Every structure is written in C-alpha cells, then in structure tokens.
C-alpha cells in the first residue's frame, strides 16, 4: 500500500482543517538536505530546526533556543549516515516528531528529549552523556522512550517496552507524549513498509496508542492516528468514507451559514466569541454514518465557539438555547464534571428553522488548548516539585496530572510478570472507554472504569486485603459485592477480621479491573481446595438443635393451663403481651404488636390475661443477617456463649447473593441481657443486622 493510500492527509478534501491551519506538509527531502548541509554556526539556529523554533516561540516566546540547538547538533551528528526506509536521512524523523510536539505547545525539556529520543537506542550516545549534557529530566525521558533490547527479551520485547514506558510515564507523562508523536510520524510514513507489517503496527496503534492518547487528552494526535489506522485496517470502508466526504465538498454546506447566525446572536448579546466550523475527521464521519444512516450537510462538522471565561460558556449556552431550538438530549456539561482525561467543554445541539441540526461545542481558549493537546498543554507539570524530587528522577514523585487509570495500570502491572498476561490485560484495560469516580467512606475517591463493581472498588482501595471483603454499603445501603457502581456513588467496604478469608471464584464474573482479576486469580491458584469449596452448590438449610427445650416464664390467669410463648414474635420480659386459648387447652402468648393478635381476635379466640413470672430467665428467637464467609456460624455461636446464653436451636439458610440468614432460638438467664446479646452478635464481622423474630 502506498504512503498516499495510508495517509488521509494526502487527500486535501479529507482534512480541510489542515488548509485552515495554513501549514503545508514539510518536504522531507529538503529537510534532510538542510539537516545535513545547513549552517550550524554558534550564533544562529540550524536551518533544519527553523520550523521547530518558529512553532516553539509561538507558544513560549521566552524559551531558550540554545538548548534545542545543542540537542539538534548531538542528534544530527549521532544519526549521520543513517537513512530511513523512505530514503530520507534519519534525522528527519526526530525533527518531525519534535515539530509535532512544538505545534502542540510542548515546553523546551520535552522538545529536547524528543530530538534525542532515538540516540541511545540507535547510536553510540549513552544515557550518561545525555545526563551530562542536558540534565536528569531529559535523561529520564529519553530512557523512558528507549526500547528494550530485542536480543534480551525476544518476542516479549514489544510488551516489555510498553511496560517500561508506562512505568516511566507514571513518573513523567512527557514520556508518553513523545511516544505518541513518534508513532504518529511513523504512521504518516508507513507506506514504505510491507502490507503485513503495516497491519501489525496499525493494530498495536489501535489497541494501545490510540487509547493512551485518549486518556492523556491529546485529541490532535488521537484523531489523526485513528484516520491512519482506519485507512490501513479497513481500506474499503475508508475509501467509501473518503468518497462520502468528497461528495459533500461539492454540495452546499449549511454549517457556515449557521455559524454566521450564531455570530450575530452572540454579537447582539454583547458576548465576545470566536465561532469556527470544525470538519469531522474520517473515523468520526464513518461512525455517525453507521448510527444515523444517510448524512445531511450539517452532519459533516460541528460548530466550535471559543470564549474567554468559564462564565461566558454558560452565557453562550443560554443565548443558543434561547434563539435556536435546543436538542435537550444532546446537552452535556463537561465543565462542571470534566472527563477523566482533562477535557472540559459544553456540548449541545440546536435545530435551525430550515430543519438542520448542528452540534455545538463551547469552551474557553484555555480549555481548547487542553482539549487539543491534553497533557502536552500542561507544559512542565513538575515545575512546582521540590528540588530533591526534581533532581532524582528514579524516585516516584507526586504527579497532579496522573489520572486514576494510570495509577491502576501501574499497580496491576506489578502483579503481571508474564509478558503475555501483561499485553493481554493491558489491551483489555485500555478498551474501557469511560471512567467513573466513586467516593470512599473516609472521604477519598477511587477512579474506576465504567461498569466496575464493589469488588473492583475493594481491590482498588485495599489491595490484597480485599480478599477478606464480606460486603459493601453503597450510598448507605447494604448491597452485594457484585453490584455495579455508578459515577458519584459513595462506597463503604466491609472487611472480615479473619485474615484467612479469601475471595469466591464467582467474584471473577463481576471483576472488571485487571488488578482485581489478577489478585483473585492468584489467590484461587494458591488455594485450590478453598477455591473448589467456594463453587459448591448451595446447601439445604443447616439446623442445630440444643439439648434442652426450656420452659416458658409467662403465667396465665387460667388454672392448670399450659402456657406457650409464640414462635412468631418470641415475647420476653418486659414485653407487653396478650394470651389466647387454643385447642388442647393451651394458652399462647404473643407480643401485643404481633400481627397474630389481630388474627386471633378476628377468629374469636378466647383472650386470657397473662403476666411474667418473677424469675428473669426467658426464651427468644433472633434473626442474624450477614455476609457469607467461612467460620461465621462458629463465630456467632461463640459470641452468644460469651454472653452466657444457651442455644436451643439454630437454622442457617443457603446464601443468596453472598448474604446469609441465621435464625437462633436462645435461652437467656436474664431478659435484661437481651440488648447486650444483640450488640455482641452485631459486632461479629460480617453481621450487619440482628433483630427479634
């Protein structure tokens, strides 16, 4: 496949936003000649990095260009004589990668490392030389981007290289910024490769690099990578989409007219704003064509409105919804609730009198910069770090830009030493396209993928201690561990005090995060007997009956009558009670609030006055509801015995969604001890409620 066929930007009609920028594609052969022959006097920049310097000064007017000059000279001299497969001098590659980052607004340290990113891997330059010339930060970034030796890792070299880069990204997100720009330039020039190699590289880009670009918020790189991958892996669909866009280019486009109407509305409202028409990229057009069917003119782009302040965004929204017909279902507020990748904007859609529906994005200029460049727009996110932390890149430093997904990834990769497992789980993790935030009971937060359950939250918060998780409260209500969490939920996780507790095999059915799945699988592999026990079928109710029955301690005002305490409400002193004569001459005693009292009266049972004996002993039936775990029955029985209470009988029902119900009939030596007994039973780990039957 030719370079042109694999590159959507080779078709001007496919990427009108390039024309809008007014920057033509660099002539790599001319750049290569300048890289080799251009002037390199000490008082001026080499011609080859003139484009980089121009783009860099646009974002950082006061940047020190002498550092870039020194980095370029080292890179050019190191790569001299090396050629790319396309025939250009190799130095054109680091130059092109650096220009991509400079246009996104990367700061000087990133650009310096970008110029040098292949020197340690492909030349005789060492990391010590890089440190001596440019400092620890540049050395750390270059090392993070450098691939591991294939001779050492064999087939595992690619996954281990990504593992190394991700760990380095955990300490410095600029590592992944360079990797993304590096992959973008390689994808732009992939046409010189064999088709099978193009497909292999495109699949890795699709499965790993594009999701990483999305998570780091670098939309400008992500969208172009998507189009390039689309052209290689789905050439027929790509061509049909290109033809669709080309056909639209020859038709009347309603979006410019709608944009003019929006400008008029905002000008009359006194709101200073810049209104643009943003064409959709190839993959976006393809996606909406599959969901909407035949596309109309307004479907090929969106209207972007840029303002100065956050408050102006909402003022614009008010004017749009007042002067046009809003499509309520399309409104999303990513300013009040930013996405997990730093993205902020207001999204809405409005209908015009002509029947067109235009999607509108409203954001400040700073939001726009972050939306396009993501973490690259943050400059140096470690500028406020302490001198010690900045001086020692081998120490993990707190990174305010690190999202929850990266922290999770760095945690679980330590538990996945096998490269195949790491590679498989990494792709599955990155396939999660949405993130939620849940609040912990202690006030902290957890970032989890959409669809995560309480099990995932347990392992995210407690690590391997989550093996002993016995239940959870979500928004104050008890729920099973398999319950899915929603954005904004508050979750309180209940752990057993018994450190020998372990997860059930069915937890794997509800775990979504790699950290949870790896930890559960490892525990089950290490405890095969316990794992088998957790998967056995539900048992019939377990009943335990005590040796003695005990007598009633209520007295009826009916000589020689047998008195029985009703099992439905198990009255004890000093409960208010009522007695009724039943068949056989016996008197049953109920609590007055028992539902059976009304039934007895309704059927005409004879009422008998009853009172409590002077003796304080009594019999009572209690219900204990708990989360299932090993040794629970033994622990409950021990707690009851410690209170000096005798178990007359006990029934344990089969677990339902991890919860177990126990019914105990107990003989108390003193009814006054009932509250203390119930508190002792509630204190048993896993028990969440104890009540009278």
Tab-separated table of N, CA and C in Angstrom, residues 349-455:
chain	number	residue	atom	x	y	z
A	349	UNK	N	-26.731	20.733	20.979
A	349	UNK	CA	-27.138	20.703	19.573
A	349	UNK	C	-28.371	21.578	19.433
A	350	UNK	N	-28.454	22.307	18.316
A	350	UNK	CA	-29.596	23.200	18.094
A	350	UNK	C	-30.157	22.943	16.703
A	351	UNK	N	-31.455	23.125	16.585
A	351	UNK	CA	-32.140	22.958	15.302
A	351	UNK	C	-32.425	24.325	14.706
A	352	UNK	N	-32.211	24.439	13.401
A	352	UNK	CA	-32.466	25.703	12.712
A	352	UNK	C	-33.858	25.677	12.086
A	353	UNK	N	-34.401	26.852	11.706
A	353	UNK	CA	-35.722	26.878	11.049
A	353	UNK	C	-35.757	26.058	9.764
A	354	UNK	N	-34.586	25.858	9.120
A	354	UNK	CA	-34.543	25.086	7.880
A	354	UNK	C	-34.554	23.583	8.130
A	355	UNK	N	-34.509	23.191	9.397
A	355	UNK	CA	-34.570	21.774	9.728
A	355	UNK	C	-33.225	21.109	9.936
A	356	UNK	N	-32.134	21.875	9.863
A	356	UNK	CA	-30.816	21.306	10.129
A	356	UNK	C	-30.566	21.239	11.635
A	357	UNK	N	-29.825	20.221	12.055
A	357	UNK	CA	-29.406	20.111	13.454
A	357	UNK	C	-27.893	20.244	13.489
A	358	UNK	N	-27.406	21.234	14.200
A	358	UNK	CA	-25.966	21.490	14.286
A	358	UNK	C	-25.479	21.189	15.692
A	359	UNK	N	-24.437	20.368	15.776
A	359	UNK	CA	-23.794	20.127	17.060
A	359	UNK	C	-22.865	21.290	17.377
A	360	UNK	N	-22.881	21.727	18.643
A	360	UNK	CA	-22.113	22.903	19.048
A	360	UNK	C	-21.265	22.548	20.265
A	361	UNK	N	-20.004	22.987	20.227
A	361	UNK	CA	-19.092	22.826	21.357
A	361	UNK	C	-18.707	24.223	21.825
A	362	UNK	N	-18.827	24.459	23.133
A	362	UNK	CA	-18.496	25.763	23.712
A	362	UNK	C	-17.398	25.547	24.751
A	363	UNK	N	-16.321	26.298	24.647
A	363	UNK	CA	-15.215	26.168	25.615
A	363	UNK	C	-14.400	27.459	25.625
A	364	UNK	N	-13.603	27.628	26.668
A	364	UNK	CA	-12.669	28.751	26.698
A	364	UNK	C	-11.453	28.407	25.842
A	365	UNK	N	-10.640	29.417	25.553
A	365	UNK	CA	-9.446	29.159	24.745
A	365	UNK	C	-8.467	28.244	25.472
A	366	UNK	N	-8.379	28.398	26.788
A	366	UNK	CA	-7.506	27.500	27.540
A	366	UNK	C	-8.050	26.071	27.506
A	367	UNK	N	-9.360	25.905	27.631
A	367	UNK	CA	-9.957	24.574	27.507
A	367	UNK	C	-9.674	23.980	26.128
A	368	UNK	N	-9.705	24.846	25.116
A	368	UNK	CA	-9.464	24.365	23.755
A	368	UNK	C	-8.028	23.863	23.613
A	369	UNK	N	-7.106	24.600	24.199
A	369	UNK	CA	-5.704	24.177	24.128
A	369	UNK	C	-5.520	22.824	24.802
A	370	UNK	N	-6.147	22.646	25.957
A	370	UNK	CA	-6.042	21.369	26.672
A	370	UNK	C	-6.785	20.272	25.915
A	371	UNK	N	-7.932	20.612	25.309
A	371	UNK	CA	-8.688	19.608	24.553
A	371	UNK	C	-7.894	19.092	23.370
A	372	UNK	N	-7.112	19.950	22.742
A	372	UNK	CA	-6.322	19.539	21.586
A	372	UNK	C	-5.040	18.819	21.998
A	373	UNK	N	-4.356	19.368	23.010
A	373	UNK	CA	-3.021	18.877	23.349
A	373	UNK	C	-2.966	18.079	24.632
A	374	UNK	N	-4.018	18.065	25.432
A	374	UNK	CA	-4.044	17.250	26.645
A	374	UNK	C	-2.898	17.570	27.578
A	375	UNK	N	-2.191	16.534	28.029
A	375	UNK	CA	-1.107	16.731	28.988
A	375	UNK	C	0.030	17.558	28.400
A	376	UNK	N	0.159	17.565	27.070
A	376	UNK	CA	1.215	18.370	26.460
A	376	UNK	C	0.991	19.846	26.761
A	377	UNK	N	-0.279	20.261	26.846
A	377	UNK	CA	-0.607	21.662	27.100
A	377	UNK	C	-0.270	22.088	28.522
A	378	UNK	N	0.014	21.136	29.395
A	378	UNK	CA	0.328	21.476	30.778
A	378	UNK	C	1.754	21.990	30.931
A	379	UNK	N	2.539	21.936	29.847
A	379	UNK	CA	3.933	22.347	29.955
A	379	UNK	C	4.703	21.355	30.806
A	380	UNK	N	5.437	21.874	31.781
A	380	UNK	CA	6.147	21.010	32.727
A	380	UNK	C	5.288	20.849	33.968
A	381	UNK	N	4.594	19.713	34.130
A	381	UNK	CA	3.701	19.564	35.286
A	381	UNK	C	4.447	19.376	36.595
A	382	UNK	N	5.767	19.320	36.533
A	382	UNK	CA	6.563	19.085	37.743
A	382	UNK	C	7.342	20.321	38.159
A	383	UNK	N	6.974	21.468	37.589
A	383	UNK	CA	7.729	22.685	37.864
A	383	UNK	C	7.678	23.080	39.331
A	384	UNK	N	6.602	22.670	40.037
A	384	UNK	CA	6.476	23.030	41.448
A	384	UNK	C	7.025	21.951	42.368
A	385	UNK	N	7.624	20.919	41.793
A	385	UNK	CA	8.177	19.852	42.624
A	385	UNK	C	9.334	20.385	43.448
A	386	UNK	N	9.611	19.705	44.546
A	386	UNK	CA	10.733	20.091	45.392
A	386	UNK	C	12.032	19.850	44.650
A	387	UNK	N	13.070	20.579	44.972
A	387	UNK	CA	14.345	20.380	44.284
A	387	UNK	C	14.849	18.953	44.369
A	388	UNK	N	14.661	18.317	45.513
A	388	UNK	CA	15.141	16.938	45.665
A	388	UNK	C	14.423	16.006	44.700
A	389	UNK	N	13.098	16.174	44.615
A	389	UNK	CA	12.330	15.295	43.731
A	389	UNK	C	12.703	15.532	42.275
A	390	UNK	N	12.950	16.799	41.919
A	390	UNK	CA	13.307	17.093	40.535
A	390	UNK	C	14.696	16.567	40.202
A	391	UNK	N	15.550	16.508	41.207
A	391	UNK	CA	16.921	16.105	40.944
A	391	UNK	C	17.091	14.602	40.866
A	392	UNK	N	16.121	13.845	41.369
A	392	UNK	CA	16.259	12.390	41.387
A	392	UNK	C	15.090	11.757	40.650
A	393	UNK	N	15.197	11.564	39.342
A	393	UNK	CA	14.071	11.019	38.573
A	393	UNK	C	13.784	9.575	38.904
A	394	UNK	N	14.695	8.885	39.602
A	394	UNK	CA	14.440	7.492	39.952
A	394	UNK	C	13.444	7.376	41.094
A	395	UNK	N	13.192	8.465	41.791
A	395	UNK	CA	12.191	8.457	42.853
A	395	UNK	C	10.834	8.813	42.266
A	396	UNK	N	9.810	8.051	42.681
A	396	UNK	CA	8.463	8.369	42.202
A	396	UNK	C	8.023	9.679	42.816
A	397	UNK	N	7.539	10.585	41.998
A	397	UNK	CA	7.121	11.878	42.516
A	397	UNK	C	5.632	12.062	42.299
A	398	UNK	N	5.026	12.807	43.189
A	398	UNK	CA	3.585	13.036	43.090
A	398	UNK	C	3.295	13.829	41.827
A	399	UNK	N	2.386	13.325	41.019
A	399	UNK	CA	2.054	13.959	39.750
A	399	UNK	C	0.594	14.367	39.763
A	400	UNK	N	0.306	15.666	39.842
A	400	UNK	CA	-1.107	16.092	39.893
A	400	UNK	C	-1.857	15.786	38.619
A	401	UNK	N	-1.168	15.462	37.538
A	401	UNK	CA	-1.860	15.164	36.289
A	401	UNK	C	-2.153	13.687	36.135
A	402	UNK	N	-1.684	12.846	37.083
A	402	UNK	CA	-1.874	11.403	36.901
A	402	UNK	C	-3.326	11.030	37.147
A	403	UNK	N	-4.019	10.531	36.146
A	403	UNK	CA	-5.412	10.105	36.347
A	403	UNK	C	-5.486	8.751	37.032
A	404	UNK	N	-6.690	8.393	37.454
A	404	UNK	CA	-6.867	7.124	38.144
A	404	UNK	C	-6.486	5.921	37.306
A	405	UNK	N	-6.740	5.967	35.988
A	405	UNK	CA	-6.453	4.801	35.145
A	405	UNK	C	-4.967	4.482	35.146
A	406	UNK	N	-4.108	5.523	35.168
A	406	UNK	CA	-2.670	5.268	35.124
A	406	UNK	C	-2.193	4.684	36.450
A	407	UNK	N	-2.722	5.184	37.552
A	407	UNK	CA	-2.369	4.615	38.856
A	407	UNK	C	-2.769	3.150	38.923
A	408	UNK	N	-3.969	2.835	38.423
A	408	UNK	CA	-4.410	1.439	38.422
A	408	UNK	C	-3.491	0.582	37.566
A	409	UNK	N	-3.141	1.119	36.406
A	409	UNK	CA	-2.299	0.357	35.485
A	409	UNK	C	-0.935	0.085	36.109
A	410	UNK	N	-0.358	1.104	36.750
A	410	UNK	CA	0.953	0.922	37.377
A	410	UNK	C	0.888	-0.083	38.517
A	411	UNK	N	-0.255	-0.151	39.210
A	411	UNK	CA	-0.403	-1.108	40.315
A	411	UNK	C	-0.504	-2.537	39.795
A	412	UNK	N	-1.414	-2.771	38.835
A	412	UNK	CA	-1.633	-4.171	38.442
A	412	UNK	C	-0.499	-4.726	37.607
A	413	UNK	N	0.257	-3.884	36.890
A	413	UNK	CA	1.335	-4.427	36.065
A	413	UNK	C	2.405	-5.094	36.927
A	414	UNK	N	2.517	-4.675	38.198
A	414	UNK	CA	3.482	-5.316	39.091
A	414	UNK	C	3.082	-6.757	39.397
A	415	UNK	N	1.785	-7.056	39.295
A	415	UNK	CA	1.298	-8.409	39.578
A	415	UNK	C	1.202	-9.256	38.318
A	416	UNK	N	1.653	-8.729	37.195
A	416	UNK	CA	1.574	-9.468	35.932
A	416	UNK	C	2.980	-9.615	35.344
A	417	UNK	N	3.831	-10.431	35.970
A	417	UNK	CA	5.213	-10.571	35.467
A	417	UNK	C	5.288	-11.210	34.094
A	418	UNK	N	4.307	-12.030	33.730
A	418	UNK	CA	4.317	-12.706	32.443
A	418	UNK	C	3.996	-11.696	31.333
A	419	UNK	N	4.864	-11.528	30.332
A	419	UNK	CA	4.615	-10.528	29.276
A	419	UNK	C	3.312	-10.749	28.526
A	420	UNK	N	2.960	-12.017	28.264
A	420	UNK	CA	1.713	-12.277	27.536
A	420	UNK	C	0.505	-11.826	28.344
A	421	UNK	N	0.529	-12.128	29.653
A	421	UNK	CA	-0.567	-11.683	30.517
A	421	UNK	C	-0.639	-10.168	30.547
A	422	UNK	N	0.518	-9.527	30.705
A	422	UNK	CA	0.551	-8.062	30.734
A	422	UNK	C	-0.019	-7.482	29.443
A	423	UNK	N	0.404	-8.008	28.301
A	423	UNK	CA	-0.019	-7.485	26.998
A	423	UNK	C	-1.521	-7.668	26.803
A	424	UNK	N	-2.038	-8.848	27.182
A	424	UNK	CA	-3.468	-9.123	27.026
A	424	UNK	C	-4.303	-8.232	27.934
A	425	UNK	N	-3.870	-8.140	29.192
A	425	UNK	CA	-4.643	-7.361	30.168
A	425	UNK	C	-4.539	-5.865	29.873
A	426	UNK	N	-3.379	-5.418	29.375
A	426	UNK	CA	-3.228	-4.005	29.024
A	426	UNK	C	-4.240	-3.612	27.949
A	427	UNK	N	-4.379	-4.430	26.926
A	427	UNK	CA	-5.337	-4.115	25.862
A	427	UNK	C	-6.767	-4.110	26.392
A	428	UNK	N	-7.061	-5.063	27.281
A	428	UNK	CA	-8.415	-5.103	27.849
A	428	UNK	C	-8.676	-3.873	28.710
A	429	UNK	N	-7.674	-3.455	29.478
A	429	UNK	CA	-7.826	-2.267	30.324
A	429	UNK	C	-8.044	-1.021	29.475
A	430	UNK	N	-7.265	-0.888	28.416
A	430	UNK	CA	-7.379	0.299	27.572
A	430	UNK	C	-8.645	0.294	26.725
A	431	UNK	N	-9.270	-0.876	26.581
A	431	UNK	CA	-10.527	-0.947	25.824
A	431	UNK	C	-11.676	-0.295	26.584
A	432	UNK	N	-11.497	-0.097	27.915
A	432	UNK	CA	-12.522	0.590	28.701
A	432	UNK	C	-12.506	2.060	28.293
A	433	UNK	N	-13.593	2.534	27.704
A	433	UNK	CA	-13.559	3.869	27.118
A	433	UNK	C	-14.190	4.943	27.998
A	434	UNK	N	-14.526	4.592	29.247
A	434	UNK	CA	-15.119	5.612	30.113
A	434	UNK	C	-14.694	5.350	31.549
A	435	UNK	N	-14.600	6.390	32.325
A	435	UNK	CA	-14.145	6.280	33.709
A	435	UNK	C	-15.197	6.879	34.627
A	436	UNK	N	-15.341	6.300	35.804
A	436	UNK	CA	-16.229	6.856	36.815
A	436	UNK	C	-15.412	7.158	38.070
A	437	UNK	N	-15.931	8.043	38.892
A	437	UNK	CA	-15.312	8.368	40.174
A	437	UNK	C	-16.302	8.031	41.278
A	438	UNK	N	-15.856	7.219	42.239
A	438	UNK	CA	-16.697	6.903	43.396
A	438	UNK	C	-15.987	7.420	44.642
A	439	UNK	N	-16.785	7.748	45.653
A	439	UNK	CA	-16.253	8.305	46.890
A	439	UNK	C	-16.145	7.214	47.946
A	440	UNK	N	-15.021	7.214	48.651
A	440	UNK	CA	-14.820	6.271	49.747
A	440	UNK	C	-15.469	6.817	51.007
A	441	UNK	N	-15.712	5.921	51.959
A	441	UNK	CA	-16.357	6.332	53.202
A	441	UNK	C	-15.476	7.291	53.995
A	442	UNK	N	-14.132	7.208	53.797
A	442	UNK	CA	-13.225	8.080	54.535
A	442	UNK	C	-13.016	9.424	53.853
A	443	UNK	N	-13.738	9.684	52.761
A	443	UNK	CA	-13.645	10.963	52.082
A	443	UNK	C	-12.770	10.965	50.852
A	444	UNK	N	-11.971	9.926	50.626
A	444	UNK	CA	-11.153	9.839	49.427
A	444	UNK	C	-11.980	9.445	48.222
A	445	UNK	N	-11.324	9.346	47.085
A	445	UNK	CA	-12.009	8.960	45.848
A	445	UNK	C	-11.279	7.799	45.188
A	446	UNK	N	-12.001	7.084	44.352
A	446	UNK	CA	-11.442	5.993	43.563
A	446	UNK	C	-11.837	6.217	42.108
A	447	UNK	N	-10.872	6.151	41.201
A	447	UNK	CA	-11.163	6.187	39.778
A	447	UNK	C	-11.277	4.769	39.253
A	448	UNK	N	-12.401	4.434	38.643
A	448	UNK	CA	-12.660	3.074	38.179
A	448	UNK	C	-13.237	3.127	36.765
A	449	UNK	N	-13.052	2.061	35.986
A	449	UNK	CA	-13.683	2.033	34.661
A	449	UNK	C	-15.190	1.889	34.793
A	450	UNK	N	-15.913	2.405	33.820
A	450	UNK	CA	-17.366	2.252	33.825
A	450	UNK	C	-17.725	0.776	33.873
A	451	UNK	N	-18.744	0.432	34.673
A	451	UNK	CA	-19.146	-0.958	34.822
A	451	UNK	C	-18.461	-1.669	35.968
A	452	UNK	N	-17.573	-0.979	36.687
A	452	UNK	CA	-16.871	-1.603	37.803
A	452	UNK	C	-17.850	-1.934	38.923
A	453	UNK	N	-17.517	-2.973	39.686
A	453	UNK	CA	-18.370	-3.432	40.779
A	453	UNK	C	-17.730	-3.091	42.125
A	454	UNK	N	-18.428	-3.435	43.194
A	454	UNK	CA	-17.875	-3.239	44.537
A	454	UNK	C	-16.596	-4.049	44.719
A	455	UNK	N	-16.494	-5.178	44.027
A	455	UNK	CA	-15.271	-5.992	44.097
A	455	UNK	C	-14.094	-5.191	43.563
